[in-house]
Coordinates of C-alpha atoms in Angstrom, one line a residue:
Chain L
M1 CA 0.0 0.0 0.0
L2 CA 2.7 2.4 1.0
G3 CA 4.7 0.8 -1.8
V4 CA 2.1 2.1 -4.2
L5 CA 2.6 5.6 -3.0
K6 CA 6.4 5.1 -3.2
A7 CA 6.1 3.9 -6.8
I8 CA 4.0 6.9 -7.8
Q9 CA 6.5 9.2 -6.2
T10 CA 9.3 7.5 -8.0
T11 CA 7.7 7.9 -11.4
V12 CA 7.0 11.6 -10.7
K13 CA 10.6 12.2 -9.7
A14 CA 11.7 10.4 -12.8
A15 CA 9.4 12.5 -15.0
L16 CA 10.8 15.7 -13.5
R17 CA 14.4 14.8 -14.4
R18 CA 15.9 15.2 -17.8
P19 CA 15.6 12.2 -20.0
V20 CA 18.8 10.2 -20.3
T21 CA 18.3 9.3 -23.9
V22 CA 20.9 10.6 -26.4
Q23 CA 19.6 10.9 -29.9
Y24 CA 22.5 8.9 -31.2
P25 CA 23.2 9.4 -34.9
T26 CA 22.4 13.1 -34.7
E27 CA 23.8 13.7 -31.3
K28 CA 26.8 11.8 -29.9
K29 CA 28.4 11.5 -26.5
T30 CA 32.0 12.6 -26.4
L31 CA 34.1 9.5 -26.3
P32 CA 36.7 9.2 -23.6
H33 CA 40.2 10.1 -24.5
R34 CA 41.3 6.5 -24.0
S35 CA 38.6 5.1 -26.2
R36 CA 40.2 2.3 -28.3
G37 CA 38.7 2.1 -31.8
L38 CA 40.5 0.5 -34.7
P39 CA 44.1 1.4 -35.6
V40 CA 44.8 4.3 -37.9
L41 CA 48.1 5.8 -39.2
L42 CA 49.4 9.3 -38.4
W43 CA 50.5 12.0 -40.7
D44 CA 53.7 14.0 -40.3
F45 CA 52.6 17.6 -41.0
D46 CA 56.1 19.0 -41.0
I47 CA 57.2 17.0 -44.0
S48 CA 53.9 16.0 -45.4
E49 CA 54.4 12.3 -45.3
P50 CA 53.3 9.5 -43.0
F51 CA 55.3 8.7 -39.9
C52 CA 55.2 5.1 -40.9
T53 CA 58.4 3.8 -42.6
G54 CA 56.8 0.4 -43.5
C55 CA 59.1 -1.5 -41.2
Q56 CA 56.5 -4.2 -40.7
V57 CA 57.1 -4.6 -37.0
C58 CA 53.3 -4.1 -36.4
A59 CA 52.5 -6.7 -39.0
R60 CA 54.8 -9.2 -37.5
Y61 CA 53.5 -8.7 -34.0
C62 CA 49.9 -8.6 -35.0
P63 CA 48.3 -11.7 -33.3
V64 CA 45.5 -12.0 -35.9
D65 CA 47.5 -11.1 -39.0
C66 CA 45.2 -8.4 -40.1
M67 CA 48.0 -6.1 -41.5
T68 CA 49.9 -6.1 -44.7
V69 CA 52.7 -3.5 -45.1
T70 CA 55.3 -2.9 -47.8
M71 CA 58.2 -0.4 -47.8
K72 CA 59.8 1.8 -50.5
D73 CA 62.6 4.3 -50.8
N74 CA 61.5 7.7 -49.7
P75 CA 61.5 10.3 -52.5
N76 CA 61.5 13.1 -49.9
F77 CA 64.7 11.7 -48.5
A78 CA 66.3 11.8 -51.9
A79 CA 65.2 15.4 -52.1
G80 CA 66.7 16.1 -48.8
K81 CA 63.4 17.1 -47.1
S82 CA 63.0 14.1 -44.8
K83 CA 65.2 12.1 -42.5
R84 CA 63.3 8.9 -43.3
K85 CA 65.2 6.7 -45.8
K86 CA 62.3 4.4 -46.3
I87 CA 58.7 5.1 -46.2
V88 CA 55.5 3.0 -46.3
D89 CA 54.4 2.0 -49.8
K90 CA 51.2 0.0 -49.2
F91 CA 49.4 -0.5 -45.9
Y92 CA 46.3 -2.6 -45.5
I93 CA 44.4 -3.3 -42.3
D94 CA 41.5 -5.7 -42.3
Y95 CA 39.2 -4.1 -39.8
A96 CA 36.9 -7.1 -39.9
R97 CA 39.8 -9.2 -38.5
C98 CA 41.4 -6.7 -36.1
M99 CA 40.7 -7.4 -32.4
R100 CA 41.8 -4.0 -31.1
C101 CA 44.6 -5.5 -28.9
D102 CA 46.7 -2.3 -29.2
I103 CA 49.9 -4.3 -29.7
C104 CA 50.7 -2.6 -33.0
V105 CA 50.7 0.7 -31.2
E106 CA 53.0 -0.6 -28.5
V107 CA 55.6 -2.0 -30.8
C108 CA 55.7 0.8 -33.3
N109 CA 59.1 2.4 -33.2
F110 CA 58.0 5.6 -35.0
D111 CA 54.8 6.4 -33.2
A112 CA 53.2 6.1 -36.5
I113 CA 50.1 4.1 -35.6
V114 CA 47.4 4.8 -32.9
M115 CA 44.1 3.4 -31.9
N116 CA 41.3 5.6 -33.2
N117 CA 39.6 7.5 -30.4
T118 CA 36.9 9.1 -32.5
W119 CA 33.4 7.8 -33.4
Q120 CA 34.7 6.8 -36.8
G121 CA 36.7 4.1 -35.1
V122 CA 33.5 2.6 -33.9
E123 CA 30.9 3.2 -36.6
L124 CA 32.0 0.7 -39.1
S125 CA 28.9 -0.9 -40.6
R126 CA 29.4 -1.7 -44.3
Y127 CA 27.3 -3.5 -46.8
D128 CA 30.3 -5.6 -48.0
R129 CA 32.8 -7.2 -45.7
Q130 CA 35.5 -6.4 -48.3
D131 CA 34.9 -2.7 -47.6
L132 CA 36.4 -3.2 -44.2
V133 CA 39.9 -3.7 -45.6
M134 CA 41.4 -0.3 -45.3
D135 CA 44.2 1.0 -47.6
L136 CA 46.8 3.6 -46.9
P137 CA 44.7 6.7 -47.9
A138 CA 41.8 5.5 -45.8
L139 CA 44.1 4.9 -42.8
L140 CA 45.7 8.3 -43.0
R141 CA 42.6 10.2 -43.8
Q142 CA 41.5 11.2 -40.3
S143 CA 45.0 12.2 -39.2
K144 CA 45.5 14.2 -42.4
T145 CA 42.2 16.1 -42.1
G146 CA 42.7 16.8 -38.4
E147 CA 39.7 14.8 -37.2
L148 CA 42.0 12.9 -35.0
E149 CA 42.7 15.8 -32.8
T150 CA 44.3 14.2 -29.8
P151 CA 45.3 10.7 -30.5
F152 CA 46.0 8.7 -27.4
R153 CA 49.0 6.6 -26.6
E154 CA 50.2 4.6 -23.7
P155 CA 52.2 4.7 -21.6
M156 CA 54.3 7.8 -21.9
G157 CA 51.6 10.3 -22.4
V158 CA 51.4 13.3 -24.6
A159 CA 54.9 14.7 -24.5
H160 CA 56.6 11.5 -25.5
S161 CA 55.8 11.3 -29.2
G162 CA 56.6 13.3 -32.2
W163 CA 53.1 13.9 -33.2
A164 CA 52.5 16.6 -30.7
P165 CA 54.6 19.4 -32.1
K166 CA 52.1 22.2 -31.6
M167 CA 52.9 22.6 -27.9
D168 CA 55.1 25.4 -26.8
E169 CA 58.0 24.8 -24.4
E170 CA 56.1 25.6 -21.2
E171 CA 53.2 23.3 -22.0
E172 CA 55.4 20.5 -23.1
R173 CA 57.4 20.7 -19.9
A174 CA 54.2 20.7 -17.8
A175 CA 52.9 17.7 -19.8
E176 CA 56.1 15.8 -19.4
A177 CA 56.2 16.4 -15.7
A178 CA 52.6 15.3 -15.3
S179 CA 53.2 12.2 -17.3
L180 CA 56.3 11.4 -15.3
E181 CA 54.5 11.8 -12.1
K182 CA 51.6 9.7 -13.2
H183 CA 53.6 6.8 -14.5
H184 CA 56.6 6.8 -12.2
G185 CA 55.4 8.4 -9.0
T186 CA 58.0 11.1 -8.8
S187 CA 57.5 14.8 -8.9
P188 CA 60.3 16.6 -10.6
D189 CA 61.6 19.8 -9.1
K190 CA 60.8 22.7 -11.3
P191 CA 63.6 25.2 -11.6
S192 CA 62.1 28.6 -10.9
A193 CA 64.0 30.2 -13.8
P194 CA 65.4 28.4 -16.8
T195 CA 69.2 28.5 -16.4
P196 CA 70.5 29.3 -19.8
T197 CA 69.8 32.7 -21.4
A198 CA 71.7 32.3 -24.6
D199 CA 71.4 28.6 -25.2
P200 CA 73.3 26.9 -28.0
T201 CA 71.2 23.8 -27.6
A202 CA 68.1 25.7 -28.4
E203 CA 68.0 23.8 -31.7
V204 CA 67.2 20.5 -30.0
P205 CA 63.6 19.6 -29.5
A206 CA 61.9 21.2 -26.6
G207 CA 61.2 17.9 -24.9
S208 CA 64.8 16.8 -24.6
Q209 CA 65.8 20.2 -23.3
A210 CA 63.2 20.0 -20.6
R211 CA 64.5 16.5 -19.7
T212 CA 68.0 17.9 -19.5
E213 CA 67.1 20.7 -17.1
R214 CA 65.2 18.4 -14.9
A215 CA 68.0 15.9 -14.8
T216 CA 70.4 18.5 -13.8
A217 CA 68.3 19.8 -11.0
E218 CA 67.5 16.3 -9.7
A219 CA 70.9 14.7 -10.1
P220 CA 72.1 14.6 -6.5
E221 CA 68.8 13.5 -5.2
S222 CA 68.4 10.6 -7.5
H223 CA 71.9 9.5 -6.8
A224 CA 71.1 9.4 -3.2
Q225 CA 67.9 7.4 -3.9
A226 CA 69.8 5.0 -6.0
G227 CA 72.3 4.6 -3.2
E228 CA 69.6 3.7 -0.8
G229 CA 68.2 1.1 -3.2
G230 CA 65.5 3.6 -4.2
T231 CA 61.9 2.4 -4.5
A232 CA 61.1 4.4 -7.6
P233 CA 60.8 2.3 -10.8
S234 CA 62.9 5.0 -12.6
A235 CA 65.8 4.6 -10.2
G236 CA 67.8 2.8 -12.9
Q237 CA 67.0 5.3 -15.5
K238 CA 67.8 8.4 -13.7
P239 CA 71.6 8.1 -13.3
A240 CA 71.9 7.7 -17.0
E241 CA 70.0 10.9 -17.6
A242 CA 72.0 12.6 -14.9
G243 CA 75.2 11.5 -16.6
E244 CA 74.0 12.9 -19.9
G245 CA 73.0 16.2 -18.4
P246 CA 76.3 17.6 -17.2
E247 CA 77.9 16.8 -20.6
K248 CA 75.5 19.1 -22.3
E249 CA 75.9 21.7 -19.6
G250 CA 79.6 21.5 -20.2
G251 CA 79.1 22.0 -23.8
E252 CA 77.3 25.2 -23.1
G253 CA 80.1 26.5 -20.9
Chain J
M1 CA -27.8 22.6 -49.6
S2 CA -26.6 19.2 -48.6
L3 CA -26.5 20.3 -45.0
V4 CA -30.1 21.3 -45.2
L5 CA -30.9 17.9 -46.8
I6 CA -29.2 16.1 -44.0
S7 CA -30.8 18.1 -41.2
H8 CA -34.3 17.5 -42.6
N9 CA -33.9 13.7 -43.0
P10 CA -33.5 11.9 -39.7
W11 CA -31.9 8.9 -41.4
L12 CA -29.3 10.9 -43.2
E13 CA -28.7 12.9 -40.1
S14 CA -28.0 9.9 -38.0
L15 CA -25.8 8.4 -40.7
A16 CA -23.8 11.6 -40.8
R17 CA -23.4 11.6 -37.0
L18 CA -22.2 8.0 -37.1
A19 CA -19.8 8.8 -39.9
I20 CA -18.3 11.6 -37.7
I21 CA -17.8 9.1 -34.9
A22 CA -16.3 6.4 -37.2
L23 CA -13.8 8.9 -38.5
L24 CA -13.0 10.8 -35.2
V25 CA -12.6 7.8 -32.9
P26 CA -9.7 6.1 -34.9
V27 CA -7.9 9.4 -35.2
T28 CA -8.2 9.9 -31.5
V29 CA -6.8 6.5 -30.9
I30 CA -3.9 7.1 -33.3
I31 CA -3.1 10.3 -31.3
L32 CA -3.5 8.5 -28.0
T33 CA -1.0 5.8 -28.9
W34 CA 1.6 8.4 -29.5
V35 CA 0.6 10.3 -26.3
E36 CA 0.8 7.2 -24.2
R37 CA 4.3 6.3 -25.5
K38 CA 5.5 9.8 -24.9
V39 CA 4.0 10.1 -21.4
I40 CA 5.3 6.7 -20.2
G41 CA 8.6 7.5 -21.8
R42 CA 8.9 10.7 -19.8
L43 CA 7.8 8.9 -16.6
Q44 CA 10.7 6.5 -17.2
M45 CA 13.3 9.1 -18.1
R46 CA 13.1 8.3 -21.7
L47 CA 12.1 10.4 -24.7
G48 CA 9.5 8.1 -26.3
P49 CA 9.2 8.1 -30.1
M50 CA 11.3 10.9 -31.7
R51 CA 12.1 9.9 -35.2
V52 CA 8.9 9.9 -37.3
G53 CA 7.9 13.5 -37.8
P54 CA 8.7 16.3 -35.3
Y55 CA 8.9 14.8 -31.8
G56 CA 7.6 11.5 -33.3
T57 CA 4.2 12.9 -33.9
L58 CA 3.6 10.8 -36.9
Q59 CA 4.6 7.6 -35.1
G60 CA 0.9 6.6 -34.7
V61 CA 0.3 7.1 -38.4
A62 CA 3.3 5.0 -39.3
D63 CA 2.2 2.2 -36.8
T64 CA -1.3 2.2 -38.3
I65 CA 0.0 1.9 -41.9
K66 CA 2.3 -0.9 -40.8
L67 CA -0.5 -2.8 -39.0
L68 CA -2.9 -2.4 -41.8
T69 CA -0.5 -3.7 -44.4
K70 CA 0.6 -6.7 -42.4
E71 CA -0.5 -10.2 -43.3
D72 CA -3.7 -11.3 -41.5
V73 CA -2.7 -14.8 -40.3
R74 CA -5.1 -17.4 -39.1
P75 CA -3.9 -20.6 -37.5
Q76 CA -4.8 -23.7 -39.4
T77 CA -6.5 -25.3 -36.4
A78 CA -8.3 -22.2 -35.3
D79 CA -12.1 -22.2 -35.1
R80 CA -12.5 -20.0 -38.2
W81 CA -15.6 -18.0 -37.5
V82 CA -15.1 -17.6 -33.8
F83 CA -11.5 -16.5 -34.5
E84 CA -12.3 -14.0 -37.2
L85 CA -15.4 -12.5 -35.6
A86 CA -13.9 -11.9 -32.1
P87 CA -12.3 -8.5 -32.9
F88 CA -15.6 -7.3 -34.2
V89 CA -17.4 -8.4 -31.1
I90 CA -14.9 -6.3 -29.1
V91 CA -14.9 -3.2 -31.3
V92 CA -18.6 -2.9 -32.2
P93 CA -19.9 -2.6 -28.6
V94 CA -17.2 0.0 -27.9
F95 CA -18.4 2.1 -30.8
M96 CA -22.0 1.5 -29.7
A97 CA -21.1 2.9 -26.3
V98 CA -19.6 6.0 -27.9
V99 CA -23.0 6.8 -29.4
A100 CA -24.6 7.4 -26.0
I101 CA -21.9 9.7 -24.7
P102 CA -22.6 13.4 -24.6
F103 CA -19.5 15.5 -25.1
T104 CA -21.1 18.8 -24.2
A105 CA -24.7 19.9 -23.4
D106 CA -25.5 20.1 -27.1
L107 CA -22.8 18.0 -28.7
F108 CA -23.8 14.3 -28.8
I109 CA -24.8 11.6 -31.2
K110 CA -27.9 10.5 -29.3
N111 CA -28.9 11.6 -25.8
L112 CA -30.6 8.5 -24.3
T113 CA -32.8 8.8 -21.2
L114 CA -31.3 5.6 -20.0
G115 CA -27.8 6.5 -21.2
L116 CA -25.9 5.3 -18.2
F117 CA -27.7 2.0 -18.3
Y118 CA -27.1 1.6 -22.0
F119 CA -23.5 2.4 -21.6
V120 CA -23.0 -0.2 -18.8
A121 CA -25.0 -2.9 -20.8
V122 CA -23.1 -2.4 -24.0
S123 CA -19.6 -2.1 -22.6
G124 CA -20.1 -5.4 -20.7
L125 CA -20.4 -7.1 -24.1
S126 CA -16.8 -7.0 -24.9
I127 CA -16.1 -9.9 -22.5
V128 CA -17.7 -12.1 -25.1
G129 CA -15.1 -11.0 -27.6
F130 CA -12.2 -11.9 -25.3
V131 CA -13.6 -15.4 -24.6
M132 CA -14.2 -15.9 -28.3
A133 CA -10.7 -14.9 -29.1
G134 CA -9.3 -17.1 -26.4
W135 CA -11.3 -20.1 -27.5
G136 CA -11.1 -19.7 -31.2
S137 CA -7.3 -19.3 -31.4
D138 CA -6.8 -23.0 -30.4
N139 CA -3.8 -21.9 -28.2
K140 CA -3.5 -22.7 -24.6
Y141 CA -2.1 -19.3 -23.7
A142 CA -4.9 -17.6 -25.5
L143 CA -7.5 -19.8 -23.7
L144 CA -5.9 -19.0 -20.4
G145 CA -5.9 -15.3 -21.2
G146 CA -9.5 -15.5 -22.3
V147 CA -10.6 -17.2 -19.1
R148 CA -8.6 -14.7 -17.0
A149 CA -10.2 -11.9 -18.9
A150 CA -13.7 -13.2 -18.3
A151 CA -13.0 -13.7 -14.6
Q152 CA -11.5 -10.2 -14.2
L153 CA -13.9 -8.3 -16.3
I154 CA -17.0 -9.9 -14.8
S155 CA -15.6 -9.4 -11.2
Y156 CA -14.8 -5.8 -11.7
E157 CA -17.9 -5.0 -13.7
I158 CA -19.9 -5.3 -10.4
P159 CA -18.1 -2.7 -8.3
L160 CA -17.9 -0.5 -11.3
V161 CA -21.6 -0.7 -11.9
M162 CA -22.3 -0.2 -8.2
A163 CA -20.2 2.9 -8.1
I164 CA -22.0 4.3 -11.1
L165 CA -25.3 3.3 -9.5
A166 CA -24.4 5.4 -6.4
V167 CA -24.1 8.4 -8.6
A168 CA -27.3 7.7 -10.4
M169 CA -29.1 7.5 -7.0
L170 CA -27.8 10.8 -6.0
S171 CA -28.8 12.4 -9.3
Q172 CA -32.1 10.6 -9.5
S173 CA -31.5 10.0 -13.2
L174 CA -29.8 7.7 -15.7
N175 CA -29.6 10.4 -18.3
L176 CA -25.9 11.5 -18.5
A177 CA -26.8 15.0 -19.5
V178 CA -29.1 15.3 -16.4
I179 CA -26.4 13.9 -14.2
V180 CA -23.9 16.5 -15.4
G181 CA -26.5 19.2 -15.1
A182 CA -27.1 18.2 -11.4
Q183 CA -23.4 18.9 -10.7
E184 CA -23.5 22.5 -11.5
D185 CA -22.5 23.6 -8.0
T186 CA -20.6 20.7 -6.6
P187 CA -19.2 17.8 -8.6
N188 CA -20.1 14.3 -7.4
I189 CA -16.5 13.5 -6.4
A190 CA -17.1 15.5 -3.2
Y191 CA -20.3 13.7 -2.2
Q192 CA -19.2 10.3 -3.5
S193 CA -15.4 10.0 -2.8
L194 CA -15.7 6.3 -2.0
A195 CA -17.6 5.6 -5.2
F196 CA -15.0 7.6 -7.1
I197 CA -12.1 5.6 -5.8
I198 CA -13.9 2.4 -6.5
F199 CA -14.8 3.6 -10.0
A200 CA -11.2 4.6 -10.7
I201 CA -9.8 1.2 -9.6
A202 CA -12.5 -0.9 -11.2
G203 CA -12.2 1.2 -14.4
L204 CA -8.5 0.5 -14.5
A205 CA -9.2 -3.2 -14.1
E206 CA -11.9 -3.0 -16.8
L207 CA -9.3 -1.7 -19.2
Y208 CA -7.0 -4.6 -18.3
R209 CA -4.1 -2.1 -18.2
Q210 CA -1.2 -2.4 -15.8
P211 CA -1.4 -3.2 -12.9
F212 CA -4.5 -5.2 -13.9
D213 CA -3.1 -6.6 -17.1
I214 CA -3.4 -10.1 -15.9
P215 CA -5.4 -11.4 -19.0
V216 CA -2.9 -10.0 -21.5
A217 CA 0.2 -10.4 -19.3
E218 CA 3.2 -10.6 -21.7
S219 CA 5.4 -12.6 -19.3
E220 CA 2.7 -15.1 -18.2
V221 CA 0.4 -15.8 -21.1
V222 CA 2.3 -14.0 -24.0
G223 CA -0.4 -11.6 -24.8
G224 CA -3.4 -13.7 -23.8
P225 CA -6.3 -13.7 -26.2
F226 CA -4.3 -11.7 -28.8
V227 CA -1.5 -14.2 -29.1
E228 CA -2.5 -15.6 -32.5
Y229 CA -3.7 -12.3 -34.0
S230 CA -1.8 -10.1 -36.3
G231 CA -2.2 -7.2 -38.6
I232 CA -5.6 -5.6 -38.9
R233 CA -7.4 -7.9 -36.4
W234 CA -4.8 -7.3 -33.8
S235 CA -5.1 -3.5 -34.4
M236 CA -8.8 -3.8 -33.9
F237 CA -8.2 -5.2 -30.4
Q238 CA -5.8 -2.3 -29.8
L239 CA -8.4 0.1 -31.1
G240 CA -11.0 -1.3 -28.8
E241 CA -8.7 -1.0 -25.8
F242 CA -7.9 2.6 -26.5
V243 CA -11.5 3.6 -27.2
N244 CA -12.4 1.9 -24.0
L245 CA -9.8 4.0 -22.2
V246 CA -11.3 7.1 -23.6
L247 CA -14.8 6.0 -22.8
I248 CA -14.1 5.2 -19.1
S249 CA -12.3 8.5 -18.8
I250 CA -15.1 10.4 -20.4
L251 CA -17.6 8.6 -18.2
G252 CA -15.6 9.3 -15.1
S253 CA -15.3 13.0 -15.9
L254 CA -19.1 13.1 -16.7
I255 CA -20.4 11.4 -13.6
F256 CA -17.8 12.4 -11.0
L257 CA -16.0 15.5 -12.1
G258 CA -18.9 17.5 -13.5
G259 CA -18.4 17.0 -17.2
W260 CA -18.5 20.2 -19.2
Q261 CA -19.4 22.3 -16.2
W262 CA -16.8 24.9 -15.3
P263 CA -16.0 25.1 -11.6
W264 CA -17.0 28.2 -9.5
S265 CA -19.3 29.4 -12.2
V266 CA -16.6 31.1 -14.2
F267 CA -19.1 31.8 -17.0
D268 CA -22.2 33.5 -15.6
A269 CA -25.1 32.3 -17.8
S270 CA -24.2 30.3 -20.9
V271 CA -20.9 28.6 -21.4
P272 CA -19.7 28.7 -25.0
V273 CA -19.4 25.3 -26.7
A274 CA -15.6 25.6 -27.2
A275 CA -15.2 26.2 -23.4
Q276 CA -17.4 23.2 -22.7
V277 CA -15.3 21.0 -25.0
A278 CA -12.1 22.3 -23.5
M279 CA -13.4 21.5 -20.0
M280 CA -14.3 18.0 -21.0
A281 CA -10.9 17.6 -22.7
V282 CA -9.1 18.7 -19.5
K283 CA -11.1 16.4 -17.2
T284 CA -10.9 13.4 -19.6
G285 CA -7.2 14.1 -20.1
T286 CA -6.7 14.0 -16.3
F287 CA -8.3 10.6 -16.2
I288 CA -6.3 9.3 -19.1
F289 CA -3.1 10.6 -17.6
F290 CA -4.0 8.9 -14.3
F291 CA -4.4 5.6 -16.1
M292 CA -1.0 6.0 -17.9
W293 CA 0.7 7.1 -14.7
M294 CA -0.5 4.0 -12.9
R295 CA 0.7 1.9 -15.8
A296 CA 4.1 3.3 -15.5
S297 CA 4.3 3.1 -11.8
L298 CA 2.8 -0.2 -10.6
P299 CA 3.8 -3.8 -11.2
R300 CA 1.2 -6.4 -12.1
L301 CA -1.0 -7.9 -9.4
R302 CA -1.2 -11.6 -8.8
I303 CA -4.5 -13.1 -9.9
D304 CA -5.5 -14.0 -6.4
Q305 CA -4.7 -10.6 -5.1
M306 CA -6.7 -9.1 -7.9
M307 CA -9.7 -11.3 -7.2
S308 CA -9.8 -11.0 -3.4
F309 CA -9.3 -7.2 -3.7
C310 CA -12.4 -7.0 -5.8
W311 CA -14.7 -9.3 -3.9
Q312 CA -13.5 -8.7 -0.4
L313 CA -12.9 -5.0 -0.5
L314 CA -14.3 -3.1 -3.5
L315 CA -17.6 -4.8 -3.6
P316 CA -18.6 -4.5 0.1
F317 CA -17.5 -0.9 0.1
A318 CA -19.5 -0.2 -3.1
F319 CA -22.6 -1.6 -1.3
L320 CA -21.7 0.5 1.7
Q321 CA -21.7 3.6 -0.5
I322 CA -25.1 2.6 -1.8
I323 CA -26.5 2.1 1.7
I324 CA -25.2 5.5 2.8
N325 CA -26.8 7.1 -0.3
G326 CA -30.1 5.2 0.4
L327 CA -30.2 6.4 4.0
V328 CA -29.6 10.0 3.0
L329 CA -32.3 9.7 0.3
V330 CA -34.9 8.0 2.5
Y331 CA -34.6 10.3 5.5
D332 CA -34.2 13.4 3.2
W333 CA -31.0 14.5 4.8
P334 CA -29.1 17.2 3.1
N335 CA -26.5 16.1 0.5
E336 CA -23.7 17.7 2.4
I337 CA -23.8 15.0 5.0
L338 CA -22.5 12.6 2.3
I339 CA -19.2 14.4 2.2
P340 CA -18.0 13.2 5.7
L341 CA -19.8 9.9 5.5
S342 CA -18.3 8.9 2.1
G343 CA -15.0 10.3 3.0
A344 CA -14.8 8.3 6.2
A345 CA -15.8 5.2 4.3
A346 CA -13.1 5.8 1.8
A347 CA -10.6 6.3 4.6
G348 CA -11.7 3.0 6.0
A349 CA -11.3 1.2 2.7
V350 CA -7.8 2.7 2.3
Y351 CA -6.9 1.6 5.9
L352 CA -8.2 -2.0 5.3
T353 CA -6.1 -2.2 2.1
Y354 CA -3.1 -0.9 4.0
R355 CA -3.5 -3.4 6.8
A356 CA -4.0 -6.3 4.4
A357 CA -0.9 -5.3 2.4
R358 CA 1.1 -5.2 5.6
A359 CA -0.2 -8.6 6.7
T360 CA 0.8 -10.2 3.5
G361 CA 4.3 -8.8 4.0
V362 CA 4.8 -10.9 7.2
R363 CA 2.8 -13.9 6.1
Y364 CA 5.7 -16.2 5.5
Q365 CA 7.7 -15.4 8.7
P366 CA 8.2 -18.6 10.7
G367 CA 5.7 -19.2 13.4
Y368 CA 3.3 -16.7 12.0
Q369 CA 0.1 -17.9 10.3
T370 CA -2.6 -15.9 8.7
V371 CA -5.8 -16.9 7.1
G372 CA -5.3 -17.4 3.4
S373 CA -7.0 -14.2 2.4
V374 CA -5.6 -10.8 1.5
L375 CA -7.8 -9.0 4.0

């Protein structure tokens, strides 16, 4: 009896709330940044060529053999525009066969392939199964047109890869620090003012410079940690960086 | 010219009136299917139909076209004539009942002196259709559903008629227009609150909608009598159901809420027809919304709960209301005394239901035995 009143109250409350329905094809929820659709290739805007060199490591590691890759000599290298001697010639991914395991992304040495985190990595209905075999232009299309705004990679985060060139130095350093803290549990000391005013190493990419500065600042600390048998997983990594740091500093002086 | 011809020939005139009904009622039903899906959707935090037309307004039209063009399947072992005539036996009485309903003081098909009696008599016929459908389908679920429908509709017909009768006693008439006219100052819901509650519940059961959808329960008897029907015959059942919903709502607003009368005499002398129609629409809409709301809120009753609630609670209290009315009429007490009397009886009915519901909650605790009834 009281349950009846409770039920009536529940429906009224539900009616007063906003409906939860999303009118899907016309109106879409934003996908999470880590959404893992099907793999696509990335486009190097600096040189206007794909990052992929056609090295076939992804095809070899693919557990379901859904990839076919061939390699050719890079004409841009001959023209002196690119550092890549070889470049991808043909690239096919059978989306019907891919199981989205992310292994191709992990093994890629050139950060050339990512999992699609847009809706187009999900909406793949086709009338013919053959249409699910994607060729190179189809795989590069989203990166080229800018639809793939923030492709997502594990585990190093945003500052790790070459495809995030639009950041300025400050942003990159912050992103790097955040990534490091997230994955290694250390918070790097931020130097209040960047040391060099006239820097001969300004030519090197911003990321590596940030790494150098941090390594310099942290060097004694991390040595101490390593001496104590430090708990941080990066304990083995840091002395190497610290050793690299002073060399470059010395080069400056 | 033609209008003049129609108005001078009683046969042509009645034919024209019937044609209006035959056109208007299906359109109302089409709209109502859309409204119901929208309302229940909102009560469940959904949107309801949105795709066909703006806000899904053409959904009912699309459904109708789909239903009419579907194949009309008849099982090989079905009893042919019983199976094929059952939808008509349900739809025809429903349309016959529409004939006697006045929509405003001047807008009606036929104002019968015994309108209320005619309505009750005709709407009771649809039980035959359910039993025919259940029997003729040669399907055990259909038969079970048909038997359940017969049991439920006959049981709830009695308190429903008793509640209507209480109003008729008070108004001293079976003419629906006269009953509405008698409610000019106070609607009957004030004098007859117990009868109103009984009418609402029994009406809900007459419509076999949730929580009283035992005959057509999807998860128990897979649609009951309709299980073998498809296409246009199935849509006739649906049509009958929705027209019945409108009819019970109109009847409720006529005999309990004062029909087309405006409250507090907003219009001094003569109410314009449009205002009367609007008032009727508001009151009927309130009823329809109540039925939809209950459908969205309450789970289905068990068949024994449904039966014992009717026979042990609704029926005695309906008689109680009639006895109270009789006392007031015999001793010529003022009508106002009905307000506390009927209100107290309604409170008693609610309390008894509450106590019974609590008792069933503890029935299966060890060492605690109750009699096998709900009350």
